[in-house]
Short mmCIF file of C-alpha atoms in Angstrom, two decimals:
data_model
loop_
_atom_site.label_atom_id
_atom_site.label_comp_id
_atom_site.label_asym_id
_atom_site.label_seq_id
_atom_site.Cartn_x
_atom_site.Cartn_y
_atom_site.Cartn_z
CA GLU Y 1 101.04 85.81 -16.28
CA PRO Y 2 102.46 82.78 -16.20
CA GLU Y 3 105.99 82.44 -15.52
CA VAL Y 4 108.47 79.45 -15.54
CA THR Y 5 109.97 79.00 -12.17
CA GLN Y 6 112.82 77.55 -10.58
CA THR Y 7 113.86 76.32 -7.31
CA PRO Y 8 116.01 76.65 -4.96
CA SER Y 9 117.63 80.46 -5.84
CA HIS Y 10 121.03 78.77 -4.48
CA GLN Y 11 122.88 75.59 -4.46
CA VAL Y 12 125.52 75.06 -2.52
CA THR Y 13 127.70 71.60 -2.26
CA GLN Y 14 130.83 70.12 -2.08
CA MET Y 15 132.97 69.08 -5.29
CA GLY Y 16 131.99 65.31 -6.62
CA GLN Y 17 128.76 65.48 -4.74
CA GLU Y 18 125.20 65.22 -7.24
CA VAL Y 19 123.23 68.35 -7.69
CA ILE Y 20 118.95 67.98 -8.81
CA LEU Y 21 117.84 71.27 -9.88
CA ARG Y 22 114.33 71.87 -10.49
CA CYS Y 23 112.18 74.05 -13.38
CA VAL Y 24 108.32 74.05 -13.30
CA PRO Y 25 108.38 75.67 -17.11
CA ILE Y 26 104.83 78.04 -18.09
CA SER Y 27 101.91 75.36 -18.06
CA ASN Y 28 100.88 74.50 -21.83
CA HIS Y 29 104.80 74.84 -23.03
CA LEU Y 30 106.32 71.89 -24.84
CA TYR Y 31 109.92 72.65 -25.31
CA PHE Y 32 112.73 73.14 -22.44
CA TYR Y 33 115.82 74.73 -22.32
CA TRP Y 34 118.83 75.10 -19.75
CA TYR Y 35 121.77 77.57 -20.09
CA ARG Y 36 124.01 78.45 -17.40
CA GLN Y 37 126.17 81.91 -16.73
CA ILE Y 38 129.43 81.62 -15.65
CA LEU Y 39 130.30 84.95 -13.95
CA GLY Y 40 131.87 87.49 -15.76
CA GLN Y 41 130.38 85.29 -18.78
CA LYS Y 42 128.12 84.85 -21.18
CA VAL Y 43 124.90 82.86 -21.21
CA GLU Y 44 125.35 79.60 -22.54
CA PHE Y 45 123.50 77.06 -23.83
CA LEU Y 46 123.67 73.28 -22.66
CA VAL Y 47 120.61 71.71 -23.49
CA SER Y 48 117.09 71.61 -24.98
CA PHE Y 49 114.15 68.74 -25.01
CA TYR Y 50 111.08 68.25 -26.52
CA ASN Y 51 108.81 65.72 -26.66
CA ASN Y 52 110.39 63.81 -23.83
CA GLU Y 53 113.77 63.12 -25.26
CA ILE Y 54 117.04 65.72 -25.52
CA SER Y 55 116.60 67.90 -29.41
CA GLU Y 56 119.86 69.24 -29.22
CA LYS Y 57 122.94 70.05 -26.79
CA SER Y 58 126.26 71.66 -26.26
CA GLU Y 59 129.63 70.54 -25.97
CA ILE Y 60 129.65 71.52 -22.13
CA PHE Y 61 126.35 68.84 -21.87
CA ASP Y 62 128.29 65.68 -21.15
CA ASP Y 63 128.70 62.59 -19.90
CA GLN Y 64 127.73 64.50 -16.08
CA PHE Y 65 125.18 66.27 -16.90
CA SER Y 66 121.36 64.61 -17.64
CA VAL Y 67 117.67 66.39 -17.68
CA GLU Y 68 114.21 64.64 -16.78
CA ARG Y 69 110.73 65.46 -17.10
CA PRO Y 70 109.53 63.04 -14.29
CA ASP Y 71 106.08 64.44 -14.10
CA GLY Y 72 103.81 66.89 -16.03
CA SER Y 73 105.23 69.83 -14.63
CA ASN Y 74 109.02 69.45 -13.93
CA PHE Y 75 112.09 69.93 -15.80
CA THR Y 76 115.32 69.00 -14.16
CA LEU Y 77 118.76 69.38 -14.59
CA LYS Y 78 121.24 66.64 -12.81
CA ILE Y 79 125.44 67.23 -12.69
CA ARG Y 80 126.43 63.44 -11.25
CA SER Y 81 129.27 64.61 -9.79
CA THR Y 82 129.99 68.61 -9.48
CA LYS Y 83 132.67 70.23 -10.19
CA LEU Y 84 134.66 73.77 -8.97
CA GLU Y 85 133.41 74.73 -12.55
CA ASP Y 86 130.12 73.69 -12.41
CA SER Y 87 129.44 77.11 -10.11
CA ALA Y 88 127.07 79.44 -12.66
CA MET Y 89 123.68 80.32 -12.56
CA TYR Y 90 121.82 77.39 -14.38
CA PHE Y 91 119.12 79.20 -16.15
CA CYS Y 92 115.53 77.35 -17.36
CA ALA Y 93 112.99 78.32 -20.32
CA SER Y 94 110.50 77.56 -22.15
CA THR Y 95 108.66 77.76 -25.64
CA ARG Y 96 105.19 76.98 -26.23
CA GLN Y 97 105.90 75.77 -29.76
CA ALA Y 98 108.92 76.00 -32.09
CA THR Y 99 107.27 79.69 -33.90
CA ASP Y 100 107.72 81.43 -30.39
CA THR Y 101 110.36 83.29 -28.03
CA GLN Y 102 111.64 81.19 -25.13
CA TYR Y 103 110.78 82.84 -21.53
CA PHE Y 104 112.94 81.84 -18.63
CA GLY Y 105 113.28 81.13 -15.25
CA PRO Y 106 114.85 83.96 -12.70
CA GLY Y 107 117.78 81.38 -12.11
CA THR Y 108 119.39 78.50 -9.61
CA ARG Y 109 123.04 79.97 -8.70
CA LEU Y 110 124.99 76.98 -7.80
CA THR Y 111 128.30 77.53 -6.01
CA VAL Y 112 130.59 74.21 -6.04
CA LEU Y 113 133.12 74.44 -3.18
CA ASP V 1 134.05 81.91 -30.53
CA GLN V 2 132.03 84.93 -30.32
CA GLN V 3 129.68 84.69 -33.06
CA VAL V 4 127.79 87.40 -31.24
CA LYS V 5 129.15 90.15 -30.48
CA GLN V 6 128.81 93.47 -27.93
CA ASN V 7 131.27 95.16 -28.14
CA SER V 8 130.45 98.15 -25.51
CA PRO V 9 130.18 96.68 -21.69
CA SER V 10 128.06 99.28 -20.45
CA LEU V 11 126.12 102.70 -21.56
CA SER V 12 125.23 105.79 -19.53
CA VAL V 13 122.31 107.61 -21.13
CA GLN V 14 120.27 110.49 -19.67
CA GLU V 15 116.57 109.93 -18.78
CA GLY V 16 114.58 111.57 -21.75
CA ARG V 17 117.09 110.76 -24.15
CA ILE V 18 117.97 107.94 -26.33
CA SER V 19 120.20 104.93 -25.59
CA ILE V 20 120.92 102.90 -28.59
CA LEU V 21 122.47 99.86 -27.88
CA ASN V 22 124.54 97.59 -30.42
CA CYS V 23 125.15 94.05 -31.75
CA ASP V 24 127.18 92.52 -34.58
CA TYR V 25 127.19 88.93 -35.31
CA THR V 26 128.85 86.32 -37.66
CA ASN V 27 126.90 83.64 -38.67
CA SER V 28 124.63 84.29 -42.09
CA MET V 29 122.85 81.29 -40.86
CA PHE V 30 121.18 82.99 -38.16
CA ASP V 31 117.41 83.81 -38.98
CA TYR V 32 116.32 85.14 -35.58
CA PHE V 33 117.44 87.89 -33.24
CA LEU V 34 116.64 88.90 -29.65
CA TRP V 35 116.89 91.60 -26.98
CA TYR V 36 116.79 90.31 -23.51
CA LYS V 37 116.99 92.73 -20.25
CA LYS V 38 118.30 91.20 -16.64
CA TYR V 39 118.22 92.81 -13.71
CA PRO V 40 120.24 91.75 -10.62
CA ALA V 41 118.99 88.01 -9.31
CA GLU V 42 116.67 87.64 -11.56
CA GLY V 43 116.29 85.78 -15.78
CA PRO V 44 116.42 87.26 -18.98
CA THR V 45 113.06 89.19 -20.10
CA PHE V 46 112.52 88.67 -23.98
CA LEU V 47 111.44 92.23 -24.76
CA ILE V 48 111.10 92.70 -29.01
CA SER V 49 112.38 90.58 -31.89
CA ILE V 50 113.06 90.43 -35.39
CA SER V 51 113.21 88.25 -37.94
CA SER V 52 115.88 88.33 -40.66
CA ILE V 53 113.30 89.01 -43.36
CA LYS V 54 112.45 92.87 -41.69
CA ASP V 55 114.88 95.54 -41.02
CA LYS V 56 112.93 96.99 -38.43
CA ASN V 57 110.51 95.67 -35.10
CA GLU V 58 109.40 98.25 -33.20
CA ASP V 59 107.22 97.56 -29.33
CA GLY V 60 106.70 100.82 -28.54
CA ARG V 61 109.21 102.49 -26.96
CA PHE V 62 112.29 99.86 -27.82
CA THR V 63 112.68 99.42 -31.55
CA VAL V 64 115.27 96.82 -32.80
CA PHE V 65 116.71 97.69 -36.30
CA LEU V 66 118.70 95.08 -38.51
CA ASN V 67 121.00 95.26 -41.07
CA LYS V 68 122.07 91.94 -42.67
CA SER V 69 124.53 93.39 -45.13
CA ALA V 70 126.52 94.45 -42.10
CA LYS V 71 125.91 92.53 -39.58
CA HIS V 72 124.66 93.82 -37.45
CA LEU V 73 121.38 94.79 -35.06
CA SER V 74 120.81 97.76 -32.75
CA LEU V 75 117.83 98.38 -30.10
CA HIS V 76 116.43 101.99 -29.60
CA ILE V 77 114.81 103.18 -26.45
CA VAL V 78 113.20 106.61 -25.94
CA PRO V 79 112.46 107.86 -24.10
CA SER V 80 114.57 106.25 -21.50
CA GLN V 81 113.68 105.95 -18.12
CA PRO V 82 115.82 104.69 -14.93
CA GLY V 83 113.78 102.17 -14.41
CA ASP V 84 115.31 100.81 -18.19
CA SER V 85 118.65 100.99 -16.52
CA ALA V 86 119.65 96.64 -16.57
CA VAL V 87 121.18 94.46 -18.52
CA TYR V 88 121.09 93.50 -22.38
CA PHE V 89 122.01 91.01 -24.20
CA CYS V 90 121.42 90.37 -28.47
CA ALA V 91 120.75 86.71 -28.68
CA ALA V 92 120.22 84.60 -32.08
CA ALA V 93 119.00 81.78 -33.52
CA LEU V 94 118.79 79.75 -36.53
CA GLU V 95 115.65 79.42 -35.72
CA LEU V 96 112.78 80.61 -32.96
CA ASN V 97 113.39 77.09 -30.62
CA THR V 98 116.79 76.69 -31.18
CA PRO V 99 119.38 77.05 -28.96
CA LEU V 100 119.80 80.73 -28.25
CA VAL V 101 123.83 82.36 -29.14
CA PHE V 102 123.75 84.90 -26.30
CA GLY V 103 126.15 87.90 -26.57
CA LYS V 104 128.12 89.18 -23.39
CA GLY V 105 125.56 92.14 -22.87
CA THR V 106 125.87 95.70 -22.24
CA ARG V 107 125.16 97.29 -18.70
CA LEU V 108 123.14 100.69 -19.70
CA SER V 109 122.67 102.60 -16.68
CA VAL V 110 120.21 105.21 -17.28
CA ILE V 111 120.58 108.70 -15.18
CA ALA V 112 117.63 110.60 -13.57
#
């Protein structure tokens, strides 16, 4: 069964550094999402992406964040200058069409020191 | 801002019995409700969903009930199995491809 994959599984970085989290959505999916879960808190929506542009973003997704689909398979989340409070699990999700449910990847644990 | 609430952080059930996980929401505009299961070190796995036009949806051992007037939904697992032990998240959305709003999750432990 096709799956959403994410790399790396764990990323450790110093505060102020840039990080890029990578996702490979399911191959025929068209809608892409990033969510995050800070330890002990709920899963929160960051951004959705369709047709090569952001379709919706939350207030968490400020100017430090950006997303890109650089080729036909990858979907990336970049954090330009990481802060301690960016430490969280970051989940990528995708869906094939507007009437489908969202399928999640295994997540990347980001630790900012 | 807790639009989706799961008031029980944990639940223990004996193997073979029924597990009932509850979820309340505040936004009457939500049109879709979903349950995800999450094991440690994995992403949320979709279990079952229900649209606001229905009050029940069943898939094998899993049944979701929706009470729109009470803004309440529940997930029933019958019979519960040890492999069901995980964190269960309730989520809601305006439409299926719009941002999911999650509850905090309920940790289910099924005891053999």
